[in-house]
Amino acid sequence: MKTLKKVMIGLLVIFIATQFYRPEKNISKENHTAAFMEETNPPNEVKAILKNACFDCHSNNTVYPWYNNIAPVSFWLADHVEEGKSELNFSEWSSYSDKKKDHKLEELYEETEKRAMPLKEYTWTHHEARLTQDQIDAVVKWAKDTRSLYQLGNQPK
Ligand code: HEC
């Protein structure tokens, strides 16, 4: 019993101590995705879906939930954002080559279609990111159509 109490106190001390460490936040100014939106011109419905379900992990701006103030959650979220951005960052769209844009749009609709994105854990707390089949269809259609923007140099159909 005595040992258990010591262990519990030890864990509590460690938990409190880790609260002083905060990963750097992913915060950017307004309109960080303007270039992407302008170029790929999604219909309003798709715009809203990308904003509500994807941008938190795939852009330079994350809208953080209150529990991001608690370690180790803050580190777990920071990790997702960093990994998500390294795969696809809508705020850096202009820096991608046409070939890369085409490929990213292909991945985008594949991941959405098979419900691999947004990550399941994200939808636990972000209900607006639970996509209906109609929403998925809209994203897939837009992404498929938009790929043609970047395939002009390729062989004629
Ligand atoms: C909670 C964070 C989070 C959200 C929200 C999220 N993603 Fe991701 N995404 C990730 C992470 C982490 C990876 C890299 C690891 C992986 O592929 O699972 C990733 C990878 C990807 C990839 C690359 C997959 C590949 O083939 O490697 C695409 C495309 C993608 N996401 C699209 C989306 C789209 C579209 C949405 C919105 C409908 C979305 N993501 C929402 C975190 C997220």
mmCIF file with all atom_site columns, N, CA and C and ligand atoms in Angstrom, residues 49-58 76-77 79-88 90 103-114 116-123 126 129 131 139 142, ligand 1:
data_model
loop_
_atom_site.group_PDB
_atom_site.id
_atom_site.type_symbol
_atom_site.label_atom_id
_atom_site.label_alt_id
_atom_site.label_comp_id
_atom_site.label_asym_id
_atom_site.label_entity_id
_atom_site.label_seq_id
_atom_site.pdbx_PDB_ins_code
_atom_site.Cartn_x
_atom_site.Cartn_y
_atom_site.Cartn_z
_atom_site.occupancy
_atom_site.B_iso_or_equiv
_atom_site.pdbx_formal_charge
_atom_site.auth_seq_id
_atom_site.auth_comp_id
_atom_site.auth_asym_id
_atom_site.auth_atom_id
_atom_site.pdbx_PDB_model_num
ATOM   1   N  N   . ILE A 1 49  ? -15.862 21.497 -46.247 1.00 0.00 ? 49  ILE A N   1
ATOM   2   C  CA  . ILE A 1 49  ? -15.417 20.175 -45.785 1.00 0.00 ? 49  ILE A CA  1
ATOM   3   C  C   . ILE A 1 49  ? -13.907 20.190 -45.526 1.00 0.00 ? 49  ILE A C   1
ATOM   4   N  N   . LEU A 1 50  ? -13.145 20.730 -46.474 1.00 0.00 ? 50  LEU A N   1
ATOM   5   C  CA  . LEU A 1 50  ? -11.687 20.769 -46.316 1.00 0.00 ? 50  LEU A CA  1
ATOM   6   C  C   . LEU A 1 50  ? -11.326 21.562 -45.064 1.00 0.00 ? 50  LEU A C   1
ATOM   7   N  N   . LYS A 1 51  ? -12.029 22.691 -44.895 1.00 0.00 ? 51  LYS A N   1
ATOM   8   C  CA  . LYS A 1 51  ? -11.746 23.555 -43.754 1.00 0.00 ? 51  LYS A CA  1
ATOM   9   C  C   . LYS A 1 51  ? -12.083 22.844 -42.433 1.00 0.00 ? 51  LYS A C   1
ATOM   10  N  N   . ASN A 1 52  ? -13.234 22.206 -42.386 1.00 0.00 ? 52  ASN A N   1
ATOM   11  C  CA  . ASN A 1 52  ? -13.683 21.582 -41.137 1.00 0.00 ? 52  ASN A CA  1
ATOM   12  C  C   . ASN A 1 52  ? -13.030 20.246 -40.841 1.00 0.00 ? 52  ASN A C   1
ATOM   13  N  N   . ALA A 1 53  ? -12.594 19.542 -41.887 1.00 0.00 ? 53  ALA A N   1
ATOM   14  C  CA  . ALA A 1 53  ? -12.142 18.172 -41.661 1.00 0.00 ? 53  ALA A CA  1
ATOM   15  C  C   . ALA A 1 53  ? -10.662 17.933 -41.962 1.00 0.00 ? 53  ALA A C   1
ATOM   16  N  N   . CYS A 1 54  ? -9.995  18.865 -42.633 1.00 0.00 ? 54  CYS A N   1
ATOM   17  C  CA  . CYS A 1 54  ? -8.622  18.577 -43.076 1.00 0.00 ? 54  CYS A CA  1
ATOM   18  C  C   . CYS A 1 54  ? -7.591  19.626 -42.645 1.00 0.00 ? 54  CYS A C   1
ATOM   19  N  N   . PHE A 1 55  ? -7.974  20.886 -42.646 1.00 0.00 ? 55  PHE A N   1
ATOM   20  C  CA  . PHE A 1 55  ? -6.977  21.952 -42.455 1.00 0.00 ? 55  PHE A CA  1
ATOM   21  C  C   . PHE A 1 55  ? -6.260  21.901 -41.110 1.00 0.00 ? 55  PHE A C   1
ATOM   22  N  N   . ASP A 1 56  ? -6.910  21.395 -40.075 1.00 0.00 ? 56  ASP A N   1
ATOM   23  C  CA  . ASP A 1 56  ? -6.247  21.374 -38.763 1.00 0.00 ? 56  ASP A CA  1
ATOM   24  C  C   . ASP A 1 56  ? -4.924  20.603 -38.809 1.00 0.00 ? 56  ASP A C   1
ATOM   25  N  N   . CYS A 1 57  ? -4.847  19.591 -39.676 1.00 0.00 ? 57  CYS A N   1
ATOM   26  C  CA  . CYS A 1 57  ? -3.616  18.794 -39.754 1.00 0.00 ? 57  CYS A CA  1
ATOM   27  C  C   . CYS A 1 57  ? -2.866  18.993 -41.066 1.00 0.00 ? 57  CYS A C   1
ATOM   28  N  N   . HIS A 1 58  ? -3.496  19.634 -42.031 1.00 0.00 ? 58  HIS A N   1
ATOM   29  C  CA  . HIS A 1 58  ? -2.855  19.763 -43.345 1.00 0.00 ? 58  HIS A CA  1
ATOM   30  C  C   . HIS A 1 58  ? -2.736  21.215 -43.800 1.00 0.00 ? 58  HIS A C   1
ATOM   31  N  N   . TRP A 1 76  ? 0.901   14.831 -28.569 1.00 0.00 ? 76  TRP A N   1
ATOM   32  C  CA  . TRP A 1 76  ? 0.273   13.888 -29.488 1.00 0.00 ? 76  TRP A CA  1
ATOM   33  C  C   . TRP A 1 76  ? -0.330  14.657 -30.676 1.00 0.00 ? 76  TRP A C   1
ATOM   34  N  N   . LEU A 1 77  ? -1.012  15.759 -30.381 1.00 0.00 ? 77  LEU A N   1
ATOM   35  C  CA  . LEU A 1 77  ? -1.599  16.569 -31.458 1.00 0.00 ? 77  LEU A CA  1
ATOM   36  C  C   . LEU A 1 77  ? -0.514  17.201 -32.331 1.00 0.00 ? 77  LEU A C   1
ATOM   37  N  N   . ASP A 1 79  ? 2.309   16.133 -32.997 1.00 0.00 ? 79  ASP A N   1
ATOM   38  C  CA  . ASP A 1 79  ? 2.867   15.071 -33.818 1.00 0.00 ? 79  ASP A CA  1
ATOM   39  C  C   . ASP A 1 79  ? 1.997   14.814 -35.052 1.00 0.00 ? 79  ASP A C   1
ATOM   40  N  N   . HIS A 1 80  ? 0.698   14.740 -34.844 1.00 0.00 ? 80  HIS A N   1
ATOM   41  C  CA  . HIS A 1 80  ? -0.236  14.537 -35.950 1.00 0.00 ? 80  HIS A CA  1
ATOM   42  C  C   . HIS A 1 80  ? -0.133  15.673 -36.963 1.00 0.00 ? 80  HIS A C   1
ATOM   43  N  N   . VAL A 1 81  ? -0.075  16.892 -36.442 1.00 0.00 ? 81  VAL A N   1
ATOM   44  C  CA  . VAL A 1 81  ? -0.035  18.058 -37.319 1.00 0.00 ? 81  VAL A CA  1
ATOM   45  C  C   . VAL A 1 81  ? 1.252   18.037 -38.144 1.00 0.00 ? 81  VAL A C   1
ATOM   46  N  N   . GLU A 1 82  ? 2.346   17.745 -37.468 1.00 0.00 ? 82  GLU A N   1
ATOM   47  C  CA  . GLU A 1 82  ? 3.636   17.753 -38.177 1.00 0.00 ? 82  GLU A CA  1
ATOM   48  C  C   . GLU A 1 82  ? 3.659   16.677 -39.266 1.00 0.00 ? 82  GLU A C   1
ATOM   49  N  N   . GLU A 1 83  ? 3.169   15.502 -38.920 1.00 0.00 ? 83  GLU A N   1
ATOM   50  C  CA  . GLU A 1 83  ? 3.171   14.400 -39.879 1.00 0.00 ? 83  GLU A CA  1
ATOM   51  C  C   . GLU A 1 83  ? 2.182   14.674 -41.021 1.00 0.00 ? 83  GLU A C   1
ATOM   52  N  N   . GLY A 1 84  ? 1.018   15.184 -40.668 1.00 0.00 ? 84  GLY A N   1
ATOM   53  C  CA  . GLY A 1 84  ? 0.013   15.498 -41.682 1.00 0.00 ? 84  GLY A CA  1
ATOM   54  C  C   . GLY A 1 84  ? 0.531   16.539 -42.660 1.00 0.00 ? 84  GLY A C   1
ATOM   55  N  N   . LYS A 1 85  ? 1.156   17.581 -42.129 1.00 0.00 ? 85  LYS A N   1
ATOM   56  C  CA  . LYS A 1 85  ? 1.681   18.659 -42.983 1.00 0.00 ? 85  LYS A CA  1
ATOM   57  C  C   . LYS A 1 85  ? 2.796   18.176 -43.896 1.00 0.00 ? 85  LYS A C   1
ATOM   58  N  N   . SER A 1 86  ? 3.584   17.229 -43.408 1.00 0.00 ? 86  SER A N   1
ATOM   59  C  CA  . SER A 1 86  ? 4.696   16.766 -44.237 1.00 0.00 ? 86  SER A CA  1
ATOM   60  C  C   . SER A 1 86  ? 4.154   15.969 -45.431 1.00 0.00 ? 86  SER A C   1
ATOM   61  N  N   . GLU A 1 87  ? 2.972   15.371 -45.290 1.00 0.00 ? 87  GLU A N   1
ATOM   62  C  CA  . GLU A 1 87  ? 2.355   14.631 -46.398 1.00 0.00 ? 87  GLU A CA  1
ATOM   63  C  C   . GLU A 1 87  ? 1.655   15.575 -47.376 1.00 0.00 ? 87  GLU A C   1
ATOM   64  N  N   . LEU A 1 88  ? 0.950   16.534 -46.800 1.00 0.00 ? 88  LEU A N   1
ATOM   65  C  CA  . LEU A 1 88  ? 0.105   17.417 -47.613 1.00 0.00 ? 88  LEU A CA  1
ATOM   66  C  C   . LEU A 1 88  ? -0.133  18.697 -46.831 1.00 0.00 ? 88  LEU A C   1
ATOM   67  N  N   . PHE A 1 90  ? -1.899  22.340 -47.457 1.00 0.00 ? 90  PHE A N   1
ATOM   68  C  CA  . PHE A 1 90  ? -2.658  23.219 -48.350 1.00 0.00 ? 90  PHE A CA  1
ATOM   69  C  C   . PHE A 1 90  ? -2.119  24.648 -48.335 1.00 0.00 ? 90  PHE A C   1
ATOM   70  N  N   . HIS A 1 103 ? -0.623  14.414 -58.079 1.00 0.00 ? 103 HIS A N   1
ATOM   71  C  CA  . HIS A 1 103 ? -0.514  13.221 -57.240 1.00 0.00 ? 103 HIS A CA  1
ATOM   72  C  C   . HIS A 1 103 ? -1.192  13.427 -55.884 1.00 0.00 ? 103 HIS A C   1
ATOM   73  N  N   . LYS A 1 104 ? -1.055  14.619 -55.322 1.00 0.00 ? 104 LYS A N   1
ATOM   74  C  CA  . LYS A 1 104 ? -1.668  14.894 -54.015 1.00 0.00 ? 104 LYS A CA  1
ATOM   75  C  C   . LYS A 1 104 ? -3.192  14.889 -54.113 1.00 0.00 ? 104 LYS A C   1
ATOM   76  N  N   . LEU A 1 105 ? -3.716  15.388 -55.235 1.00 0.00 ? 105 LEU A N   1
ATOM   77  C  CA  . LEU A 1 105 ? -5.177  15.357 -55.422 1.00 0.00 ? 105 LEU A CA  1
ATOM   78  C  C   . LEU A 1 105 ? -5.664  13.912 -55.546 1.00 0.00 ? 105 LEU A C   1
ATOM   79  N  N   . GLU A 1 106 ? -4.847  13.098 -56.198 1.00 0.00 ? 106 GLU A N   1
ATOM   80  C  CA  . GLU A 1 106 ? -5.213  11.686 -56.334 1.00 0.00 ? 106 GLU A CA  1
ATOM   81  C  C   . GLU A 1 106 ? -5.255  11.022 -54.948 1.00 0.00 ? 106 GLU A C   1
ATOM   82  N  N   . GLU A 1 107 ? -4.203  11.261 -54.156 1.00 0.00 ? 107 GLU A N   1
ATOM   83  C  CA  . GLU A 1 107 ? -4.171  10.701 -52.793 1.00 0.00 ? 107 GLU A CA  1
ATOM   84  C  C   . GLU A 1 107 ? -5.336  11.234 -51.967 1.00 0.00 ? 107 GLU A C   1
ATOM   85  N  N   . LEU A 1 108 ? -5.602  12.531 -52.160 1.00 0.00 ? 108 LEU A N   1
ATOM   86  C  CA  . LEU A 1 108 ? -6.663  13.180 -51.382 1.00 0.00 ? 108 LEU A CA  1
ATOM   87  C  C   . LEU A 1 108 ? -8.004  12.466 -51.580 1.00 0.00 ? 108 LEU A C   1
ATOM   88  N  N   . TYR A 1 109 ? -8.369  12.216 -52.844 1.00 0.00 ? 109 TYR A N   1
ATOM   89  C  CA  . TYR A 1 109 ? -9.688  11.589 -53.005 1.00 0.00 ? 109 TYR A CA  1
ATOM   90  C  C   . TYR A 1 109 ? -9.656  10.108 -52.640 1.00 0.00 ? 109 TYR A C   1
ATOM   91  N  N   . GLU A 1 110 ? -8.510  9.452  -52.842 1.00 0.00 ? 110 GLU A N   1
ATOM   92  C  CA  . GLU A 1 110 ? -8.427  8.039  -52.449 1.00 0.00 ? 110 GLU A CA  1
ATOM   93  C  C   . GLU A 1 110 ? -8.601  7.890  -50.934 1.00 0.00 ? 110 GLU A C   1
ATOM   94  N  N   . GLU A 1 111 ? -7.878  8.732  -50.184 1.00 0.00 ? 111 GLU A N   1
ATOM   95  C  CA  . GLU A 1 111 ? -7.948  8.650  -48.720 1.00 0.00 ? 111 GLU A CA  1
ATOM   96  C  C   . GLU A 1 111 ? -9.345  8.973  -48.217 1.00 0.00 ? 111 GLU A C   1
ATOM   97  N  N   . THR A 1 112 ? -9.982  9.972  -48.849 1.00 0.00 ? 112 THR A N   1
ATOM   98  C  CA  . THR A 1 112 ? -11.325 10.377 -48.420 1.00 0.00 ? 112 THR A CA  1
ATOM   99  C  C   . THR A 1 112 ? -12.338 9.295  -48.773 1.00 0.00 ? 112 THR A C   1
ATOM   100 N  N   . GLU A 1 113 ? -12.192 8.763  -49.986 1.00 0.00 ? 113 GLU A N   1
ATOM   101 C  CA  . GLU A 1 113 ? -13.134 7.754  -50.472 1.00 0.00 ? 113 GLU A CA  1
ATOM   102 C  C   . GLU A 1 113 ? -13.132 6.509  -49.585 1.00 0.00 ? 113 GLU A C   1
ATOM   103 N  N   . LYS A 1 114 ? -11.928 6.082  -49.162 1.00 0.00 ? 114 LYS A N   1
ATOM   104 C  CA  . LYS A 1 114 ? -11.904 4.877  -48.326 1.00 0.00 ? 114 LYS A CA  1
ATOM   105 C  C   . LYS A 1 114 ? -12.009 5.217  -46.843 1.00 0.00 ? 114 LYS A C   1
ATOM   106 N  N   . ALA A 1 116 ? -10.181 6.837  -44.876 1.00 0.00 ? 116 ALA A N   1
ATOM   107 C  CA  . ALA A 1 116 ? -8.950  6.792  -44.083 1.00 0.00 ? 116 ALA A CA  1
ATOM   108 C  C   . ALA A 1 116 ? -8.648  8.179  -43.535 1.00 0.00 ? 116 ALA A C   1
ATOM   109 N  N   . MET A 1 117 ? -9.184  9.206  -44.199 1.00 0.00 ? 117 MET A N   1
ATOM   110 C  CA  . MET A 1 117 ? -9.043  10.600 -43.768 1.00 0.00 ? 117 MET A CA  1
ATOM   111 C  C   . MET A 1 117 ? -10.429 11.221 -43.696 1.00 0.00 ? 117 MET A C   1
ATOM   112 N  N   . PRO A 1 118 ? -10.699 12.138 -42.744 1.00 0.00 ? 118 PRO A N   1
ATOM   113 C  CA  . PRO A 1 118 ? -9.815  12.506 -41.645 1.00 0.00 ? 118 PRO A CA  1
ATOM   114 C  C   . PRO A 1 118 ? -9.577  11.329 -40.676 1.00 0.00 ? 118 PRO A C   1
ATOM   115 N  N   . LEU A 1 119 ? -8.478  11.404 -39.934 1.00 0.00 ? 119 LEU A N   1
ATOM   116 C  CA  . LEU A 1 119 ? -8.162  10.346 -38.977 1.00 0.00 ? 119 LEU A CA  1
ATOM   117 C  C   . LEU A 1 119 ? -9.349  10.117 -38.044 1.00 0.00 ? 119 LEU A C   1
ATOM   118 N  N   . LYS A 1 120 ? -9.583  8.844  -37.752 1.00 0.00 ? 120 LYS A N   1
ATOM   119 C  CA  . LYS A 1 120 ? -10.740 8.486  -36.930 1.00 0.00 ? 120 LYS A CA  1
ATOM   120 C  C   . LYS A 1 120 ? -10.723 9.206  -35.573 1.00 0.00 ? 120 LYS A C   1
ATOM   121 N  N   . GLU A 1 121 ? -9.557  9.281  -34.944 1.00 0.00 ? 121 GLU A N   1
ATOM   122 C  CA  . GLU A 1 121 ? -9.482  9.918  -33.611 1.00 0.00 ? 121 GLU A CA  1
ATOM   123 C  C   . GLU A 1 121 ? -9.974  11.363 -33.666 1.00 0.00 ? 121 GLU A C   1
ATOM   124 N  N   . TYR A 1 122 ? -9.759  11.988 -34.810 1.00 0.00 ? 122 TYR A N   1
ATOM   125 C  CA  . TYR A 1 122 ? -10.150 13.393 -34.968 1.00 0.00 ? 122 TYR A CA  1
ATOM   126 C  C   . TYR A 1 122 ? -11.671 13.532 -34.949 1.00 0.00 ? 122 TYR A C   1
ATOM   127 N  N   . THR A 1 123 ? -12.354 12.564 -35.568 1.00 0.00 ? 123 THR A N   1
ATOM   128 C  CA  . THR A 1 123 ? -13.813 12.657 -35.655 1.00 0.00 ? 123 THR A CA  1
ATOM   129 C  C   . THR A 1 123 ? -14.491 12.370 -34.316 1.00 0.00 ? 123 THR A C   1
ATOM   130 N  N   . HIS A 1 126 ? -14.469 16.017 -33.275 1.00 0.00 ? 126 HIS A N   1
ATOM   131 C  CA  . HIS A 1 126 ? -14.881 16.998 -34.283 1.00 0.00 ? 126 HIS A CA  1
ATOM   132 C  C   . HIS A 1 126 ? -16.030 16.407 -35.092 1.00 0.00 ? 126 HIS A C   1
ATOM   133 N  N   . ALA A 1 129 ? -16.530 16.858 -38.770 1.00 0.00 ? 129 ALA A N   1
ATOM   134 C  CA  . ALA A 1 129 ? -15.593 16.185 -39.673 1.00 0.00 ? 129 ALA A CA  1
ATOM   135 C  C   . ALA A 1 129 ? -16.032 14.753 -39.987 1.00 0.00 ? 129 ALA A C   1
ATOM   136 N  N   . LEU A 1 131 ? -17.822 12.735 -42.183 1.00 0.00 ? 131 LEU A N   1
ATOM   137 C  CA  . LEU A 1 131 ? -18.374 13.030 -43.505 1.00 0.00 ? 131 LEU A CA  1
ATOM   138 C  C   . LEU A 1 131 ? -19.466 12.048 -43.909 1.00 0.00 ? 131 LEU A C   1
ATOM   139 N  N   . VAL A 1 139 ? -16.267 15.691 -52.561 1.00 0.00 ? 139 VAL A N   1
ATOM   140 C  CA  . VAL A 1 139 ? -14.808 15.868 -52.510 1.00 0.00 ? 139 VAL A CA  1
ATOM   141 C  C   . VAL A 1 139 ? -14.149 15.075 -53.638 1.00 0.00 ? 139 VAL A C   1
ATOM   142 N  N   . TRP A 1 142 ? -14.774 16.724 -57.117 1.00 0.00 ? 142 TRP A N   1
ATOM   143 C  CA  . TRP A 1 142 ? -13.974 17.945 -57.293 1.00 0.00 ? 142 TRP A CA  1
ATOM   144 C  C   . TRP A 1 142 ? -12.490 17.593 -57.512 1.00 0.00 ? 142 TRP A C   1
HETATM 145 C  C1  . HEC B 2 .   ? -6.017  14.731 -37.011 1.00 0.00 ? 1   HEC B C1  1
HETATM 146 C  C2  . HEC B 2 .   ? -5.139  15.092 -38.105 1.00 0.00 ? 1   HEC B C2  1
HETATM 147 C  C3  . HEC B 2 .   ? -5.587  14.857 -39.524 1.00 0.00 ? 1   HEC B C3  1
HETATM 148 C  C4  . HEC B 2 .   ? -6.751  15.248 -40.140 1.00 0.00 ? 1   HEC B C4  1
HETATM 149 C  C5  . HEC B 2 .   ? -7.900  15.985 -39.529 1.00 0.00 ? 1   HEC B C5  1
HETATM 150 C  C6  . HEC B 2 .   ? -6.626  14.860 -41.523 1.00 0.00 ? 1   HEC B C6  1
HETATM 151 N  N1  . HEC B 2 .   ? -5.423  14.242 -41.733 1.00 0.00 ? 1   HEC B N1  1
HETATM 152 FE FE1 . HEC B 2 .   ? -4.703  13.546 -43.496 1.00 0.00 ? 1   HEC B FE1 1
HETATM 153 N  N2  . HEC B 2 .   ? -3.020  12.847 -42.558 1.00 0.00 ? 1   HEC B N2  1
HETATM 154 C  C7  . HEC B 2 .   ? -2.750  12.984 -41.215 1.00 0.00 ? 1   HEC B C7  1
HETATM 155 C  C8  . HEC B 2 .   ? -1.511  12.273 -40.908 1.00 0.00 ? 1   HEC B C8  1
HETATM 156 C  C9  . HEC B 2 .   ? -0.884  12.174 -39.520 1.00 0.00 ? 1   HEC B C9  1
HETATM 157 C  C10 . HEC B 2 .   ? -1.042  11.729 -42.132 1.00 0.00 ? 1   HEC B C10 1
HETATM 158 C  C11 . HEC B 2 .   ? 0.218   10.900 -42.363 1.00 0.00 ? 1   HEC B C11 1
HETATM 159 C  C12 . HEC B 2 .   ? 0.080   9.507  -41.872 1.00 0.00 ? 1   HEC B C12 1
HETATM 160 C  C13 . HEC B 2 .   ? -0.949  8.710  -42.564 1.00 0.00 ? 1   HEC B C13 1
HETATM 161 O  O1  . HEC B 2 .   ? -0.939  8.626  -43.811 1.00 0.00 ? 1   HEC B O1  1
HETATM 162 O  O2  . HEC B 2 .   ? -1.815  8.143  -41.872 1.00 0.00 ? 1   HEC B O2  1
HETATM 163 C  C14 . HEC B 2 .   ? -2.010  12.114 -43.140 1.00 0.00 ? 1   HEC B C14 1
HETATM 164 C  C15 . HEC B 2 .   ? -1.895  11.787 -44.480 1.00 0.00 ? 1   HEC B C15 1
HETATM 165 C  C16 . HEC B 2 .   ? -2.750  12.242 -45.476 1.00 0.00 ? 1   HEC B C16 1
HETATM 166 C  C17 . HEC B 2 .   ? -2.548  12.028 -46.888 1.00 0.00 ? 1   HEC B C17 1
HETATM 167 C  C18 . HEC B 2 .   ? -1.386  11.267 -47.528 1.00 0.00 ? 1   HEC B C18 1
HETATM 168 C  C19 . HEC B 2 .   ? -1.751  9.817  -47.496 1.00 0.00 ? 1   HEC B C19 1
HETATM 169 C  C20 . HEC B 2 .   ? -0.719  8.921  -48.123 1.00 0.00 ? 1   HEC B C20 1
HETATM 170 O  O3  . HEC B 2 .   ? -1.053  8.222  -49.089 1.00 0.00 ? 1   HEC B O3  1
HETATM 171 O  O4  . HEC B 2 .   ? 0.406   8.905  -47.627 1.00 0.00 ? 1   HEC B O4  1
HETATM 172 C  C21 . HEC B 2 .   ? -3.590  12.622 -47.544 1.00 0.00 ? 1   HEC B C21 1
HETATM 173 C  C22 . HEC B 2 .   ? -3.823  12.688 -49.031 1.00 0.00 ? 1   HEC B C22 1
HETATM 174 C  C23 . HEC B 2 .   ? -4.462  13.185 -46.518 1.00 0.00 ? 1   HEC B C23 1
HETATM 175 N  N3  . HEC B 2 .   ? -3.918  12.930 -45.279 1.00 0.00 ? 1   HEC B N3  1
HETATM 176 C  C24 . HEC B 2 .   ? -5.639  13.849 -46.787 1.00 0.00 ? 1   HEC B C24 1
HETATM 177 C  C25 . HEC B 2 .   ? -6.516  14.313 -45.803 1.00 0.00 ? 1   HEC B C25 1
HETATM 178 C  C26 . HEC B 2 .   ? -7.813  14.882 -46.103 1.00 0.00 ? 1   HEC B C26 1
HETATM 179 C  C27 . HEC B 2 .   ? -8.384  15.051 -47.503 1.00 0.00 ? 1   HEC B C27 1
HETATM 180 C  C28 . HEC B 2 .   ? -8.370  15.209 -44.911 1.00 0.00 ? 1   HEC B C28 1
HETATM 181 C  C29 . HEC B 2 .   ? -9.747  15.771 -44.681 1.00 0.00 ? 1   HEC B C29 1
HETATM 182 C  C30 . HEC B 2 .   ? -10.860 15.091 -45.300 1.00 0.00 ? 1   HEC B C30 1
HETATM 183 C  C31 . HEC B 2 .   ? -7.413  14.855 -43.861 1.00 0.00 ? 1   HEC B C31 1
HETATM 184 N  N4  . HEC B 2 .   ? -6.312  14.299 -44.457 1.00 0.00 ? 1   HEC B N4  1
HETATM 185 C  C32 . HEC B 2 .   ? -7.604  15.078 -42.508 1.00 0.00 ? 1   HEC B C32 1
HETATM 186 C  C33 . HEC B 2 .   ? -3.501  13.684 -40.299 1.00 0.00 ? 1   HEC B C33 1
HETATM 187 C  C34 . HEC B 2 .   ? -4.766  14.202 -40.523 1.00 0.00 ? 1   HEC B C34 1
#
